[in-house]
Amino acid sequence: MSMLDNSLINAVKDGKLLESSLSNIRLLLAGTKSPVALQAVEELTAAEQWQELNDRFYKTLAFGTGGLRGRTIGNVITKAEQGNGGVNGRPEAPCVGTACMNYFNVGRAMRGLIIYVKRHVAATEPGRKARLVIGHDTRHFSRDFAEYCAKIGTDLGCDIFLFDSPRATPEISFAIRELNADSGVVLTASHNPAHDNGFKAYFSDGAQLVPPHDKAVIEEVNALESEEYEALPAEEQGALTILDAAFDRIYMDKLKSVLLRPELFAKGGARIVYSNLHGTGGHIIVPLLKELGCDVQTVAEQDIQDGRFPTVASPNPENSPALAMAIDQANASGADIVIATDPDADRMGVAVRGEDGQMHLLTGNQIGSLLAWYRCSSMADLGIINDSNRSRAVMVKTFVTSGLQDAIGNHFGYEVINVLTGFKYIAQKLGKYEAAIPAEKREGYRKMSEAETRALRLQYSRYFVFGGEESYGYLAQDFVRDKDANAAAIIFAELAAYAESTGKGLLELLNDLFSMFGVYQEVGKSLVMEGADGAAKIAALASSYSANPPKEIDGTPVSGIRDFFKGDMVDVEGDPIPSEKMIFVDLADGRSFAVRPSGTEPKIKYYLFGHGQPGAPVKESLVAVKASLESLWSAVEKDAMERSKS
């Protein structure tokens, strides 16, 4: 027995190291030839950094709502990892650990995906090589991981399409469909902190993996105990194709087809300040807005693609500080709108100028509701949706997204379908609607124009008008199967041009919706619990709501419990809703809240909902609903603390 193993065993006996951590340390060290891995574990053990070892090794990475995510830079950086250092101040080597994003985990994930995809291709089109698209954002190690995945892919007999530089996640989804690939990977952790990275996997439809594919892939990954693999003979290996600006042009032209009233831009439009928060969004959004005739300027300091995200505490457009520099620039230049996207450009945050001359941040629910209303009303005005086809028009949103969007869709006569959190479930519906078109009619579907596919869906299936989730993700098209901030940005610019043509501000339009449907307000809260201990606490807290649901909250009786973990629910189309650790608590006074562990971050999320009466004075109703939700959160947070102690 080695001295290292003996030290680790003693740490387990002393209650300092988890049994699972010991098992996973052995798994990694047995499966890698990297000297950095052994040296890093030895350093942390010698320094008795047991918490750090537990955080790195308490689990093996598994697919969540956004694929694999984990730290690529540890809380404690060992000398072995730091090495000579890397670009943008990062360590030379990524964080060692089975719960971390590193070559060991990325390589096994890629190989597991390839094994599953090749088996699928062999069963459907024998003799053809599997095709995979690989993209990445601007994070630490993203390019390194992408090139590593590309090499594994070609070595193992797959044709690989690799983007030449950082690209937005939705463009990779589009590329999978456009190139008829069998799968795809994006190396990104979306809006997570700078120390994180991730491996986001897609299937042949351009959507993220869903059951049974995700579970089948992770089974293949877990069966791989070593990072070593044997490349196929040269003649059996795959080809590498680099995707560049020529492919961007195809995507941009397709995005333009999402606009409903492009002529509005000819009459002028709002002046926009845009920030990509050191990420990928400026690659498509800025030239596209300029092509449309928008007056757009960028935040020069944030144009720089840098995985440190040096000008923000968090590269998350949900957080107001991330938009601060852009808002300052808008105030200095007199711009009307601020748009910001996260590093992989799938989320979009917005601030708009009000009648008071100040910039006002919109929530993800408000942005989505304005876009939903604009798409619905425009399609009615243009006659795209009419009495003959209205029954085939649908909106798809997540359960934890504002009920205002349900009210808007129902007002226009559309069915509104609620799905679980995770855009893959919205994409799953899009796949269902495509498959419902007769086979002979949908031949060549992916090469058809947006107008052509819309006509097919309205005649034979269901037409997706708009969809989204409260966490700043939106989708208005069928040719991308993930949330798309590139499309959202130009649609929001179109909405702004429309508002200007009517002489109204965007806040006025929002208040019009509140007056018609009643004030809808939502509050998102999270309890952060990091590392191995945090994961256990989150699991216990989430389970407590099912085992012991509340009977009263904030002095109000509970009128209903919707426990999604039971797995016995169906949606309005009759499709089963997968089991998920989420519970909805409805109160007798109309308020409600939902609880669910995050699939990608070390936190448990709370969603609070309040609703005022239609026709009530908006200003007074906003104050009343806000106060009721503040009171509700105080009660929910207190209850959560009590549950955490038990």
XYZ file of C-alpha atoms in Angstrom:
646
model
C 0.000 0.000 0.000
C 1.428 3.408 -0.967
C 2.002 6.160 1.562
C -0.552 8.272 -0.299
C -3.231 5.588 -0.158
C -2.491 4.975 3.498
C -2.910 8.688 4.269
C -6.200 8.763 2.395
C -7.519 5.675 4.192
C -6.640 7.212 7.553
C -8.412 10.422 6.559
C -11.550 8.399 5.822
C -11.284 6.666 9.216
C -10.959 10.063 10.898
C -14.065 11.355 9.113
C -12.094 13.937 7.130
C -12.402 12.333 3.712
C -15.548 10.831 2.210
C -15.588 7.164 1.181
C -16.756 8.284 -2.258
C -13.795 10.666 -2.500
C -11.340 7.869 -1.771
C -12.985 5.629 -4.350
C -12.951 8.367 -6.999
C -9.330 9.347 -6.274
C -8.356 5.732 -6.901
C -10.496 5.701 -10.075
C -8.761 8.758 -11.494
C -5.206 7.808 -10.544
C -5.663 4.327 -11.985
C -7.042 5.739 -15.225
C -4.566 8.504 -16.051
C -0.896 8.731 -16.910
C -0.829 12.459 -16.232
C 1.860 13.282 -13.662
C -0.124 16.401 -12.739
C -2.999 14.297 -11.368
C -0.824 12.328 -8.952
C 1.197 15.373 -7.927
C -1.936 17.441 -7.270
C -3.493 14.751 -5.073
C -0.206 14.306 -3.218
C 0.065 18.067 -2.627
C -3.488 18.363 -1.306
C -3.073 15.294 0.900
C 0.236 16.508 2.351
C -1.375 19.875 3.120
C -4.405 18.089 4.660
C -6.737 19.930 2.305
C -9.526 17.438 2.932
C -12.381 19.782 2.059
C -10.746 20.561 -1.279
C -10.250 16.850 -1.984
C -13.882 16.166 -1.094
C -15.081 18.991 -3.329
C -13.023 17.622 -6.225
C -13.756 13.917 -5.768
C -17.061 13.462 -3.912
C -18.790 12.496 -7.165
C -18.259 11.822 -10.840
C -19.792 14.345 -13.199
C -23.256 13.498 -14.540
C -25.521 15.182 -17.094
C -27.763 17.869 -15.579
C -30.076 20.360 -17.328
C -27.061 21.699 -19.236
C -24.800 18.640 -19.577
C -21.592 18.336 -17.555
C -20.417 21.294 -15.504
C -17.736 21.668 -12.882
C -14.766 23.653 -11.745
C -11.839 23.809 -14.121
C -9.863 25.883 -11.612
C -9.908 24.721 -7.995
C -10.502 26.727 -4.831
C -6.978 25.648 -4.005
C -4.608 25.655 -6.989
C -1.746 23.214 -6.585
C 1.780 23.882 -7.821
C 1.408 20.976 -10.213
C -1.671 22.560 -11.809
C -0.240 26.066 -11.891
C 2.912 24.918 -13.694
C 4.137 27.680 -15.967
C 0.709 29.264 -16.121
C -1.561 29.651 -19.124
C -3.332 32.359 -21.112
C -5.326 35.033 -19.289
C -3.768 34.174 -15.947
C -5.141 30.651 -15.735
C -3.132 27.667 -14.410
C -1.270 25.573 -16.961
C -3.397 22.490 -16.245
C -7.092 22.214 -15.380
C -8.386 21.223 -11.963
C -7.685 17.579 -11.048
C -10.750 15.680 -9.803
C -13.602 13.411 -10.864
C -16.091 16.208 -10.072
C -14.110 18.730 -12.137
C -13.790 19.694 -15.769
C -10.431 18.345 -16.976
C -8.998 16.200 -19.742
C -9.825 13.010 -17.859
C -13.536 13.848 -17.651
C -13.819 15.649 -20.979
C -12.067 12.800 -22.778
C -14.241 10.131 -21.180
C -17.378 12.163 -21.907
C -16.399 12.546 -25.550
C -15.536 8.876 -25.949
C -18.752 7.778 -24.229
C -20.749 10.051 -26.532
C -18.924 8.715 -29.588
C -19.526 5.094 -28.595
C -23.248 5.752 -28.253
C -23.504 7.837 -31.444
C -21.537 5.353 -33.558
C -23.775 2.540 -32.357
C -26.838 4.610 -33.282
C -25.446 5.378 -36.759
C -24.482 1.744 -37.338
C -28.041 0.690 -36.536
C -29.661 3.248 -38.853
C -27.134 3.840 -41.663
C -24.538 1.044 -41.640
C -21.184 1.898 -43.175
C -21.408 5.663 -42.745
C -19.030 7.559 -40.473
C -20.588 9.452 -37.615
C -20.523 13.257 -37.928
C -20.097 15.555 -34.935
C -19.943 19.348 -34.570
C -17.717 20.876 -31.883
C -17.835 24.454 -30.641
C -16.670 26.370 -27.613
C -16.938 29.694 -25.800
C -14.241 31.984 -24.368
C -13.728 30.270 -21.011
C -10.491 28.961 -19.574
C -9.488 25.730 -21.367
C -12.488 25.853 -23.749
C -10.366 25.861 -26.914
C -8.009 23.249 -25.472
C -10.910 20.950 -24.608
C -12.541 21.507 -28.006
C -9.384 20.574 -29.901
C -8.909 17.567 -27.616
C -12.454 16.404 -28.363
C -11.877 16.922 -32.088
C -8.743 14.767 -31.990
C -10.538 12.006 -30.090
C -13.346 12.150 -32.625
C -11.157 11.837 -35.713
C -8.943 9.210 -34.042
C -12.033 7.099 -33.380
C -13.376 7.306 -36.920
C -15.757 10.274 -36.802
C -15.926 13.189 -39.212
C -15.571 16.319 -37.101
C -16.690 19.883 -37.827
C -14.799 22.257 -35.532
C -15.402 26.009 -35.394
C -12.251 28.040 -35.923
C -12.797 30.246 -32.847
C -15.342 30.842 -30.057
C -18.986 30.693 -31.149
C -22.407 31.018 -29.542
C -24.015 27.813 -28.310
C -27.129 28.238 -30.515
C -24.949 28.354 -33.632
C -23.651 24.881 -32.772
C -27.249 23.656 -32.450
C -27.982 25.180 -35.853
C -24.838 23.634 -37.353
C -25.817 20.133 -36.247
C -29.086 20.456 -38.153
C -27.648 22.331 -41.135
C -24.818 19.806 -41.610
C -26.980 16.769 -40.814
C -24.586 15.795 -38.050
C -25.315 12.993 -35.630
C -24.288 14.837 -32.503
C -22.487 17.889 -31.241
C -20.611 19.273 -28.284
C -20.140 22.754 -26.879
C -17.451 23.433 -24.307
C -19.137 26.048 -22.133
C -20.500 26.695 -18.666
C -22.866 29.365 -19.959
C -23.200 32.112 -17.335
C -21.401 30.303 -14.499
C -18.441 31.889 -12.668
C -15.064 32.098 -14.414
C -13.647 29.059 -12.595
C -16.221 26.732 -14.213
C -16.445 25.030 -17.571
C -18.721 22.416 -19.059
C -19.427 19.827 -21.743
C -22.827 20.315 -23.348
C -23.929 17.439 -25.574
C -26.492 17.458 -28.380
C -28.111 14.756 -30.469
C -28.848 14.675 -34.200
C -31.887 16.956 -33.893
C -29.707 19.779 -32.579
C -31.252 19.537 -29.115
C -29.566 18.688 -25.845
C -29.573 15.074 -24.802
C -32.767 13.947 -23.092
C -33.741 10.525 -21.701
C -32.970 7.875 -22.734
C -29.979 9.288 -24.646
C -28.432 11.186 -21.718
C -28.544 8.219 -19.352
C -27.239 5.872 -22.048
C -24.299 8.183 -22.782
C -23.342 8.572 -19.133
C -23.459 4.785 -18.748
C -20.909 4.541 -21.545
C -18.819 7.254 -19.888
C -18.892 5.561 -16.503
C -17.793 2.298 -18.075
C -14.563 3.963 -19.173
C -12.049 3.682 -16.356
C -9.066 5.130 -18.203
C -8.403 8.206 -20.307
C -6.225 6.100 -22.593
C -7.645 4.942 -25.917
C -6.314 3.390 -29.096
C -6.684 5.400 -32.293
C -8.008 3.590 -35.362
C -5.698 2.948 -38.321
C -5.163 6.093 -40.391
C -7.388 4.899 -43.236
C -10.301 4.396 -40.823
C -9.986 7.724 -39.057
C -12.331 10.638 -39.661
C -11.778 13.961 -41.388
C -11.536 17.345 -39.691
C -13.409 20.266 -41.275
C -12.975 23.801 -39.935
C -16.074 26.014 -39.890
C -15.409 29.719 -40.395
C -17.097 32.979 -41.393
C -18.710 31.335 -44.425
C -20.823 29.214 -42.110
C -21.638 32.233 -39.938
C -23.156 33.837 -43.038
C -25.563 30.907 -43.477
C -26.658 31.198 -39.856
C -27.067 34.979 -40.023
C -29.204 34.823 -43.141
C -31.405 32.234 -41.484
C -31.758 34.405 -38.372
C -33.063 37.282 -40.469
C -35.977 35.088 -41.546
C -37.273 35.067 -37.959
C -38.227 38.758 -38.185
C -41.908 39.411 -38.806
C -41.818 43.107 -39.732
C -38.294 43.810 -41.049
C -39.584 46.935 -42.767
C -39.797 48.592 -39.345
C -36.023 48.993 -39.339
C -36.228 51.189 -42.433
C -38.104 53.755 -40.325
C -35.316 53.873 -37.764
C -35.223 52.243 -34.381
C -33.915 52.468 -30.892
C -30.275 53.270 -30.252
C -28.652 50.210 -28.700
C -25.621 49.624 -26.497
C -24.587 45.978 -26.659
C -22.162 43.963 -24.509
C -21.088 40.363 -25.010
C -19.571 40.286 -21.472
C -16.234 39.015 -22.841
C -18.014 36.156 -24.599
C -19.142 35.117 -28.068
C -22.256 37.189 -28.752
C -20.621 40.048 -30.596
C -19.556 37.662 -33.350
C -23.098 37.477 -34.757
C -25.275 40.055 -32.974
C -23.310 43.219 -33.742
C -22.888 42.716 -37.512
C -26.469 41.468 -37.794
C -27.939 44.497 -36.007
C -25.844 46.776 -38.193
C -27.017 44.989 -41.347
C -30.593 45.599 -40.241
C -29.866 49.313 -39.938
C -29.734 49.576 -36.148
C -27.677 52.235 -34.418
C -25.584 49.908 -32.240
C -22.471 50.566 -30.204
C -20.517 48.147 -28.033
C -18.764 48.373 -24.683
C -15.158 48.329 -25.852
C -13.696 46.994 -22.579
C -16.115 44.039 -22.705
C -15.616 43.237 -26.389
C -12.384 41.460 -25.430
C -12.896 37.699 -25.328
C -11.395 36.795 -21.962
C -12.288 33.821 -19.748
C -11.533 35.832 -16.629
C -14.505 38.108 -17.408
C -12.389 40.860 -15.848
C -14.911 43.719 -15.841
C -17.746 41.869 -14.072
C -18.119 39.883 -10.871
C -20.279 37.412 -12.816
C -20.823 37.177 -16.606
C -24.537 36.679 -16.080
C -26.982 39.090 -17.777
C -29.546 38.128 -15.119
C -27.492 40.142 -12.618
C -27.780 43.930 -12.797
C -24.052 44.621 -12.098
C -23.170 42.787 -15.332
C -25.017 45.494 -17.297
C -23.631 48.434 -15.307
C -20.922 49.476 -17.794
C -23.335 49.261 -20.711
C -25.943 51.298 -18.834
C -23.347 53.963 -18.013
C -22.430 54.105 -21.693
C -26.102 54.324 -22.697
C -26.611 57.225 -20.318
C -23.542 58.998 -21.671
C -24.519 58.481 -25.307
C -28.286 58.833 -24.991
C -28.991 55.266 -26.146
C -32.435 53.829 -25.427
C -31.691 50.144 -24.905
C -28.960 48.006 -23.383
C -28.618 44.382 -24.488
C -26.135 41.975 -22.923
C -25.541 38.287 -23.527
C -23.730 35.676 -21.474
C -20.422 34.101 -22.607
C -22.002 31.492 -24.892
C -24.776 33.846 -26.074
C -27.762 31.721 -25.228
C -29.120 34.133 -22.576
C -30.013 37.800 -23.035
C -30.555 40.566 -20.491
C -32.048 43.968 -21.294
C -32.425 47.464 -19.821
C -34.696 50.086 -21.413
C -35.120 53.804 -20.953
C -38.357 54.839 -19.287
C -40.415 58.002 -19.491
C -38.479 59.228 -16.451
C -35.305 59.239 -18.534
C -33.736 56.464 -16.453
C -32.631 53.018 -17.566
C -34.768 50.209 -16.134
C -33.725 46.562 -15.988
C -36.275 44.060 -17.235
C -36.519 40.602 -15.734
C -36.298 37.497 -17.884
C -40.022 37.000 -17.405
C -40.769 40.550 -18.559
C -38.507 40.293 -21.610
C -40.093 36.971 -22.550
C -43.615 38.316 -22.026
C -42.983 41.364 -24.221
C -41.498 39.188 -26.960
C -44.353 36.671 -26.661
C -46.956 39.448 -26.944
C -45.190 41.003 -29.931
C -44.893 37.697 -31.786
C -48.508 36.756 -31.067
C -50.005 40.136 -31.968
C -47.881 40.511 -35.102
C -48.848 37.080 -36.383
C -52.497 37.991 -35.848
C -52.119 41.392 -37.523
C -50.264 39.880 -40.488
C -52.803 37.076 -40.865
C -50.180 34.378 -40.334
C -52.291 32.955 -37.534
C -56.034 33.152 -38.206
C -59.276 31.365 -37.447
C -58.440 28.529 -39.831
C -55.152 27.537 -38.171
C -55.236 29.038 -34.669
C -55.795 25.633 -33.075
C -52.379 24.555 -34.348
C -50.482 27.499 -32.814
C -48.702 26.846 -29.526
C -46.403 28.510 -27.068
C -44.045 26.391 -24.968
C -42.582 27.610 -21.687
C -41.308 26.184 -18.443
C -43.484 25.732 -15.369
C -41.401 28.278 -13.471
C -41.817 30.975 -16.137
C -44.334 33.788 -15.633
C -48.037 33.013 -15.873
C -48.335 36.253 -17.838
C -47.132 34.317 -20.868
C -49.900 31.741 -20.352
C -52.403 34.612 -20.220
C -51.005 36.166 -23.403
C -51.057 32.907 -25.352
C -54.571 32.056 -24.197
C -55.767 35.562 -25.087
C -54.743 34.955 -28.690
C -56.327 31.503 -28.670
C -53.095 29.492 -28.556
C -52.483 26.494 -26.368
C -49.685 27.144 -23.893
C -47.662 24.091 -22.916
C -45.602 24.051 -19.738
C -42.553 21.806 -19.475
C -39.813 21.125 -16.962
C -36.873 23.479 -16.536
C -34.243 22.939 -19.202
C -34.543 24.092 -22.795
C -34.106 20.517 -23.933
C -37.749 19.921 -23.016
C -38.900 22.793 -25.223
C -36.718 21.368 -27.986
C -38.288 17.964 -27.426
C -41.674 19.469 -28.288
C -40.232 21.001 -31.463
C -38.961 17.574 -32.458
C -42.403 16.118 -31.850
C -44.068 18.755 -34.050
C -41.566 18.208 -36.852
C -42.065 14.442 -36.717
C -45.844 14.874 -36.954
C -45.547 16.296 -40.469
C -46.083 13.529 -43.072
C -42.720 12.063 -44.081
C -43.131 12.879 -47.766
C -43.905 16.506 -46.921
C -40.981 17.070 -44.593
C -38.316 15.694 -46.922
C -35.557 18.295 -46.975
C -37.151 20.047 -43.989
C -33.892 21.469 -42.638
C -33.104 23.238 -45.901
C -36.550 24.827 -46.165
C -37.161 28.479 -45.374
C -38.817 29.506 -42.142
C -41.977 30.394 -44.077
C -42.069 26.947 -45.712
C -41.670 25.015 -42.463
C -44.225 27.287 -40.774
C -46.772 26.497 -43.479
C -46.186 22.754 -43.022
C -46.547 22.922 -39.272
C -49.712 25.020 -39.469
C -51.251 22.569 -41.926
C -50.150 19.207 -40.562
C -48.785 19.609 -37.065
C -48.373 22.396 -34.504
C -46.599 25.696 -35.035
C -44.297 26.950 -32.298
C -44.931 30.697 -32.004
C -42.576 31.457 -29.138
C -41.074 29.856 -26.063
C -38.726 30.476 -23.223
C -37.770 30.266 -19.621
C -37.545 32.800 -16.834
C -33.762 32.557 -16.712
C -33.360 34.884 -19.720
C -33.610 32.206 -22.418
C -35.878 32.664 -25.463
C -36.595 30.964 -28.774
C -38.752 32.026 -31.707
C -37.576 29.676 -34.447
C -37.512 25.995 -35.281
C -34.084 25.743 -36.961
C -32.284 26.111 -33.617
C -33.167 23.695 -30.837
C -31.800 25.629 -27.880
C -32.296 29.103 -26.458
C -30.806 31.667 -28.797
C -29.703 35.129 -27.665
C -28.620 35.962 -31.220
C -32.205 35.667 -32.431
C -33.578 37.215 -29.235
C -31.432 40.321 -29.709
C -32.694 41.068 -33.210
C -36.302 40.273 -32.266
C -36.043 42.626 -29.315
C -34.642 45.294 -31.634
C -37.635 44.681 -33.918
C -39.971 45.039 -30.931
C -38.259 48.321 -30.003
C -38.677 49.601 -33.567
C -42.345 48.651 -33.421
C -42.824 50.441 -30.105
C -41.176 53.556 -31.531
C -43.455 53.426 -34.572
C -46.476 53.543 -32.248
C -45.079 56.343 -30.125
C -44.845 54.158 -27.030
C -41.967 53.147 -24.839
C -41.302 49.511 -23.960
C -42.214 50.085 -20.315
C -45.528 51.521 -21.501
C -46.154 48.367 -23.507
C -45.380 46.267 -20.440
C -47.766 48.314 -18.312
C -50.437 47.867 -20.987
C -50.048 44.104 -20.531
C -50.280 44.496 -16.752
C -53.428 46.568 -17.122
C -55.032 43.999 -19.412
C -53.996 40.806 -17.637
C -53.202 42.018 -14.140
C -49.770 42.614 -12.653
C -47.616 39.496 -12.706
C -44.488 39.526 -10.611
C -41.959 36.808 -9.981
C -38.999 36.623 -7.643
C -36.107 34.203 -8.029
C -34.038 33.297 -4.985
C -31.305 30.755 -4.361
C -29.556 29.191 -1.418
C -25.954 28.436 -2.411
C -24.330 25.329 -0.922
C -21.002 24.473 -2.532
C -18.893 21.357 -2.523
C -19.581 17.874 -1.207
C -21.264 19.053 1.997
C -23.388 21.485 0.026
C -24.561 18.827 -2.422
C -25.720 16.640 0.462
C -27.546 19.545 2.088
C -29.268 20.487 -1.174
C -30.434 16.895 -1.720
C -31.760 16.623 1.834
C -33.530 19.981 1.683
C -35.133 19.223 -1.686
C -36.349 15.836 -0.456
C -37.850 17.356 2.678
C -40.551 19.155 0.702
C -41.852 15.869 -0.701
C -41.552 13.999 2.589
C -43.038 16.808 4.658
C -44.859 19.350 2.465
C -45.837 22.620 4.140
C -49.424 23.096 5.255
C -49.191 26.846 5.821
C -46.777 29.553 4.691
C -46.734 33.248 5.598
C -49.982 32.899 7.506
C -51.790 31.491 4.471
C -53.042 27.906 4.089
C -51.532 25.762 1.347
C -54.241 25.009 -1.211
C -52.316 22.545 -3.334
C -49.056 20.680 -3.806
C -47.692 19.676 -7.202
C -44.894 17.185 -6.603
C -43.067 16.522 -9.858
C -40.807 13.940 -8.267
C -43.641 11.407 -8.218
C -43.419 11.158 -12.005
C -47.187 10.701 -12.460
C -48.008 13.948 -14.291
C -48.819 14.652 -17.930
C -48.843 17.971 -19.780
C -51.773 19.518 -21.655
C -50.895 17.481 -24.759
C -51.011 14.277 -22.727
C -47.257 13.708 -22.826
C -45.714 12.325 -19.611
C -43.705 14.821 -17.581
C -40.437 13.219 -16.467
C -39.807 12.880 -12.765
C -37.864 15.822 -11.356
C -37.046 16.992 -7.865
C -39.326 19.997 -8.083
C -42.330 20.850 -5.986
C -44.905 23.610 -6.511
C -46.727 24.981 -3.495
C -49.955 26.894 -4.179
C -51.380 29.169 -1.492
C -55.035 29.959 -0.909
C -54.508 33.676 -1.665
C -53.207 33.014 -5.202
C -49.500 33.222 -4.474
C -47.295 30.211 -5.137
C -43.690 29.109 -5.036
C -41.597 26.333 -6.533
C -38.437 24.642 -5.251
C -35.863 22.719 -7.253
C -32.139 21.953 -7.058
C -30.176 23.517 -9.896
C -28.972 21.067 -12.518
C -25.834 23.067 -13.249
C -24.915 25.105 -10.156
C -24.383 24.355 -6.444
C -27.658 25.892 -5.323
C -31.273 25.157 -4.582
C -33.601 27.513 -6.426
C -36.847 29.100 -5.273
C -39.364 30.683 -7.640
C -42.050 32.937 -6.137
C -45.175 34.045 -8.024
C -47.729 36.786 -7.354
C -50.619 38.162 -9.439
C -52.763 41.287 -9.200
C -56.275 41.768 -10.527
C -56.802 42.740 -14.207
C -57.851 46.347 -14.576
C -56.428 47.396 -11.222
C -54.231 50.530 -11.192
C -50.832 49.222 -12.276
C -48.637 51.328 -10.000
C -50.529 50.429 -6.836
C -50.833 46.784 -7.843
C -47.082 46.528 -8.487
C -46.362 47.791 -4.972
C -48.868 45.431 -3.373
C -47.728 42.316 -5.259
C -44.061 43.102 -4.598
C -44.728 43.452 -0.871
C -46.656 40.167 -0.816
C -43.724 38.344 -2.441
C -41.203 39.895 -0.068
C -43.308 38.626 2.813
C -43.598 35.218 1.164
C -39.827 34.911 0.714
C -39.203 35.773 4.358
C -41.510 32.930 5.346
C -40.118 30.473 2.765
C -36.512 31.244 3.697
C -37.273 30.793 7.406
C -38.962 27.471 6.654
C -35.951 26.379 4.555
C -33.550 27.157 7.391
C -35.657 25.077 9.759
C -35.739 22.190 7.292
C -31.956 22.384 6.891
C -31.481 21.824 10.619
C -33.633 18.716 10.811
